[in-house]
Each structure stands twice: as structure tokens, then as C-alpha cells.
CSV table of C-alpha atoms and ligand atoms in Angstrom, one decimal:
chain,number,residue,atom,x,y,z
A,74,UNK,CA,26.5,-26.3,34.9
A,75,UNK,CA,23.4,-24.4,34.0
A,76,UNK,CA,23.7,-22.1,36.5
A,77,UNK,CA,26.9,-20.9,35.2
A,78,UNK,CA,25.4,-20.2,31.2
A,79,UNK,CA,25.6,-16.7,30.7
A,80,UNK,CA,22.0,-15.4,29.7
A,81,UNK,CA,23.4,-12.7,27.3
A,82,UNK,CA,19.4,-11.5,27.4
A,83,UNK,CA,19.3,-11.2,30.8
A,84,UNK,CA,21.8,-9.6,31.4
A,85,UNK,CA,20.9,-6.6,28.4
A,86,UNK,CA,17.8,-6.5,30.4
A,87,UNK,CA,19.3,-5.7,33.5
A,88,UNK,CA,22.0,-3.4,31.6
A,89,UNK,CA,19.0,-1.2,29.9
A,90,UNK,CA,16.9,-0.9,32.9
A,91,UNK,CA,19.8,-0.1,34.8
A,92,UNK,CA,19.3,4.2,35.8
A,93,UNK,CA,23.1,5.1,35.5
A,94,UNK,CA,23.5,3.0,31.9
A,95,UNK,CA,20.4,5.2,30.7
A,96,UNK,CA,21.8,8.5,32.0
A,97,UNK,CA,24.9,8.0,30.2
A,98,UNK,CA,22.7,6.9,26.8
A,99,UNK,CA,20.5,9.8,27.6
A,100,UNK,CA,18.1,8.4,26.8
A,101,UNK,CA,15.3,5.8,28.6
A,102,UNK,CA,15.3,2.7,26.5
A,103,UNK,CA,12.6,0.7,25.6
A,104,UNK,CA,11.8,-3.0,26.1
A,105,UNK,CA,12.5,-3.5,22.3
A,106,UNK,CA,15.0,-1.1,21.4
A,107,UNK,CA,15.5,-2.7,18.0
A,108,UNK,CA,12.2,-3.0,15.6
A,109,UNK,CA,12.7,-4.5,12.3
A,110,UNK,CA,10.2,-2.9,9.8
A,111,UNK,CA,9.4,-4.8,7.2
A,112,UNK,CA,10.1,-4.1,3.3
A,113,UNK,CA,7.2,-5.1,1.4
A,114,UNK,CA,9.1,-4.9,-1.5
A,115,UNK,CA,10.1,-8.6,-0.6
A,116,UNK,CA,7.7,-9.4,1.9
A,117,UNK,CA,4.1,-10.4,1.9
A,118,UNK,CA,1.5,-7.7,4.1
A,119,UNK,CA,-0.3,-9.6,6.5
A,120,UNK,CA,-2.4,-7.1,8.4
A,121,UNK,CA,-5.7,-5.9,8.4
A,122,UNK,CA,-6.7,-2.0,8.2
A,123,UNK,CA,-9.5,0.2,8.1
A,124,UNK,CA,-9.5,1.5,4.5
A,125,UNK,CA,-8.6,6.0,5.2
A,126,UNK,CA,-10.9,6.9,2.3
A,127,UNK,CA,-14.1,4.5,3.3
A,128,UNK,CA,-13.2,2.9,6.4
A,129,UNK,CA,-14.1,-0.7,5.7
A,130,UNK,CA,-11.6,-3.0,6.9
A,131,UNK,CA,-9.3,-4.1,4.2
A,132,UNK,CA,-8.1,-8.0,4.7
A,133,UNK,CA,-5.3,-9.7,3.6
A,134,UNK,CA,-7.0,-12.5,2.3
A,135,UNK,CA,-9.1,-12.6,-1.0
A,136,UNK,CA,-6.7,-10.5,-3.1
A,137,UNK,CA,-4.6,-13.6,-4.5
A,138,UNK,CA,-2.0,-11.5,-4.0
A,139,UNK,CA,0.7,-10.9,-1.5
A,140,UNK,CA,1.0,-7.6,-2.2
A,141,UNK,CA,-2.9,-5.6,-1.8
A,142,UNK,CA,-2.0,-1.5,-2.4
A,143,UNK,CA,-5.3,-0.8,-3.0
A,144,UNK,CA,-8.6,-1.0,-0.9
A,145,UNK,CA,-11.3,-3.9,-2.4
A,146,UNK,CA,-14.3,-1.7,-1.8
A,147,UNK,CA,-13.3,1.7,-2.7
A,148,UNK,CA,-10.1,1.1,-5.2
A,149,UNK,CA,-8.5,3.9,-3.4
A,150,UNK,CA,-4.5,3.8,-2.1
A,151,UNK,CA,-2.5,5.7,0.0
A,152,UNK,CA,0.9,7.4,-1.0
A,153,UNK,CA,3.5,5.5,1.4
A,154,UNK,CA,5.7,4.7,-2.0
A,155,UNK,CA,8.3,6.1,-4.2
A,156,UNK,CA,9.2,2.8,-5.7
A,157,UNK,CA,6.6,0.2,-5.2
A,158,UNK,CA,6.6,-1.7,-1.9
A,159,UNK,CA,9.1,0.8,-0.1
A,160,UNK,CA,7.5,2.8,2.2
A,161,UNK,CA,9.4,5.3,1.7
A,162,UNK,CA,7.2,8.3,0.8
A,163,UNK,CA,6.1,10.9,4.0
A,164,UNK,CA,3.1,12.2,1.4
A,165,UNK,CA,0.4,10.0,2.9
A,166,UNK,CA,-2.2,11.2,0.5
A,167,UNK,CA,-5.2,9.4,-0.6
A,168,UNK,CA,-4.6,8.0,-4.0
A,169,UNK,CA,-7.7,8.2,-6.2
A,170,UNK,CA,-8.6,5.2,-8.7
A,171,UNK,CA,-8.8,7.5,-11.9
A,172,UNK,CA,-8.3,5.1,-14.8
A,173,UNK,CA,-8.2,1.9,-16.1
A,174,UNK,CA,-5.1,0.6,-17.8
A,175,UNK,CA,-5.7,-2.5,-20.0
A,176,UNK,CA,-2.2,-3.9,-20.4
A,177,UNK,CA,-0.4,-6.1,-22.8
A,178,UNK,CA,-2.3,-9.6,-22.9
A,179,UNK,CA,-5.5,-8.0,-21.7
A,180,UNK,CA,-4.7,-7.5,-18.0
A,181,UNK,CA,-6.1,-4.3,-16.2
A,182,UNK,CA,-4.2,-2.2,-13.7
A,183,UNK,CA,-6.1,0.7,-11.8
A,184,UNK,CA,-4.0,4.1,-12.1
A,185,UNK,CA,-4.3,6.0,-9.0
A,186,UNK,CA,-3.4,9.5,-8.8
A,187,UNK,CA,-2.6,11.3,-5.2
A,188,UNK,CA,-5.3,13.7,-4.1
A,189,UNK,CA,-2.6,15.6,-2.2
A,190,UNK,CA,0.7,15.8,-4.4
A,191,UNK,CA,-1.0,14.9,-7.6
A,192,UNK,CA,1.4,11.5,-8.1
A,193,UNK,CA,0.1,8.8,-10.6
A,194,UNK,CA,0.9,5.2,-9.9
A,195,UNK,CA,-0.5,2.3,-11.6
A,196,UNK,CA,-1.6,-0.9,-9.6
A,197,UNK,CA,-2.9,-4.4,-11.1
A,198,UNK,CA,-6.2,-5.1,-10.5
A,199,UNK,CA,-6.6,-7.6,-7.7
A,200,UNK,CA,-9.0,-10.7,-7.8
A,201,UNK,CA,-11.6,-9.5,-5.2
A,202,UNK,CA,-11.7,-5.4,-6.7
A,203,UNK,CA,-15.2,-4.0,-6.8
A,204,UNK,CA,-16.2,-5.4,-10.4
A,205,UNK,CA,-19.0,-2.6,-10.1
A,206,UNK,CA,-16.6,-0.2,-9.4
A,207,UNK,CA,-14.1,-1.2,-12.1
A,208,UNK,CA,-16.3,-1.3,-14.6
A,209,UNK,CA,-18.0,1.9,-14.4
A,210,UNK,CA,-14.1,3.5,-14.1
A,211,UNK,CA,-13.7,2.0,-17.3
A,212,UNK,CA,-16.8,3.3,-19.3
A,213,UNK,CA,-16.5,6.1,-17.5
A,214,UNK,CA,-15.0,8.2,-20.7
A,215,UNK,CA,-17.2,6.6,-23.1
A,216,UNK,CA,-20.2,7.7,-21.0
A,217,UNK,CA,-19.3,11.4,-21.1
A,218,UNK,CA,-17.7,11.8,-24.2
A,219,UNK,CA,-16.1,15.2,-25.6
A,220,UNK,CA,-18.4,15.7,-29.1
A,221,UNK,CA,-21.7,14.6,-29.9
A,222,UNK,CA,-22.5,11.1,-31.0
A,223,UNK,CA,-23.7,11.8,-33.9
A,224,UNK,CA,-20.7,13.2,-35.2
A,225,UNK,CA,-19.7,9.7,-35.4
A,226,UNK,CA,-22.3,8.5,-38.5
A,227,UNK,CA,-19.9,10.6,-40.5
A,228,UNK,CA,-17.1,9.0,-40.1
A,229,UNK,CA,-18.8,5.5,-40.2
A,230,UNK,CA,-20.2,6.6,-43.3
A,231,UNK,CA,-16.6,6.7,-45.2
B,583,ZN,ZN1,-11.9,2.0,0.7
B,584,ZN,ZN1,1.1,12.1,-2.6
């Protein structure tokens, strides 16, 4: 009985390596001619990458989040999205943490803005982000500010 199963995969094995089925195709397929990408939009990323702005590897773990867009050490991001998660964008840029964003409820997102294409995203903070880093991003302003301090007695003053 066994004998007589049909092994559908062996048999698109034989078909794609055979010479004449790849002539007609013109083209030379692969092992795998189907590869599912996935969409992070709905799934979680699971690999682990140097970081293109500081090269330390970035880790899934430790972000308690599924979704990490941003690298731990450095806060920087790459442009790969037009909506979040999508992949979809061919910019590639490095995305530089310019700004803090404190949103409603007192939760901080990092706004990035693309070094190449000049595109501003915002990103929440995730739970193993530089708290060095973050913090001098968010003083940042305050330590350079536009006008003298002292300008400030006056209106204290009132
Ligand atoms: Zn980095
Ligand atoms: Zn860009």
C-alpha cells in the first residue's frame, strides 16, 4: 500500500530539478522556491542583529516587547517602514533618536528622524533602552536653552 502513496514532494522535487521543466520556466529553481516573509505588523521578531549605527548585537529578549524597532544601546532605528511593522520602505536610512515624546499617562516614546530622507517616526520606549541615554535626550533642550537664564527671574518675579 505504501508504496503506491503518491509523495506529491517528491515528485515537485524531481519536476524542479528536472533540465527540460527549467528550460521551459527559464529559469533554474531553487530548493525553496516559495519563502514566506514575515509581517511584523502581526508577528513577533525573533532574531538577533548587529545594531548598523553601533554594531552591538541587538537581542530579542529584554525589550518586553514583541516588537524592538529600535537598538537598546544606541536608540537608533533603521527606515524599513511606511506604516509601522511593514517593511515596506527601500529608504534603509539610519533613524536618529532626536526627541523624547512624553505621552498621555506619562509614557515616553523616542522620535527618530531618518538621517537619509529626513522621515520622523515615533517609537515607545522599550524596558531595557539606555536610561543614560534617554535621559540626557530629554534634558537635552533644557541644557542648551535659546535665551539666558536670567531672563527667567523676570518672569518669576510677576
Ligand atoms: Zn545601536
Ligand atoms: Zn529614510
Amino acid at each position: 500500500m505504501s508504496q503506491e502513496k503518491f509523495d506529491l514532494e517528491e515528485a515537485l522535487k524531481k519536476l524542479n530539478d528536472n533540465p527540460t521543466v527549467q528550460k521551459r520556466n527559464g529559469t533554474i529553481k531553487k530548493k525553496n522556491p516559495v519563502k514566506i516573509e514575515p509581517d511584523y505588523r502581526y508577528e513577533a521578531c525573533n532574531d538577533s542583529f548587529p545594531c548598523a549605527n553601533c554594531g552591538k548585537m541587538i537581542l530579542p529578549e529584554g525589550a518586553g516587547t514583541h516588537h524592538r524597532n529600535h537598538c537598546p544601546h544606541c536608540l537608533s532605528s533603521i527606515h524599513v517602514d511606511i506604516e509601522p511593522g511593514d517593511r515596506k520602505s527601500d529608504c534603509k536610512g539610519i533613524m536618529e533618536a532626536i526627541s523624547i515624546w512624553v505621552k498621555d499617562k506619562g509614557e515616553w516614546a523616542i522620535i527618530h528622524r531618518c538621517k537619509k530622507c529626513g522621515k520622523i517616526n515615533t517609537n515607545r520606549i522599550a524596558a531595557d533602552d539606555n536610561p543614560l541615554l534617554l535621559m540626557s535626550m530629554a534634558v537635552r533642550p533644557l541644557a542648551s536653552p535659546p535665551f539666558p537664564l536670567h531672563l527667567l527671574e523676570s518672569f518669576i518675579k510677576k
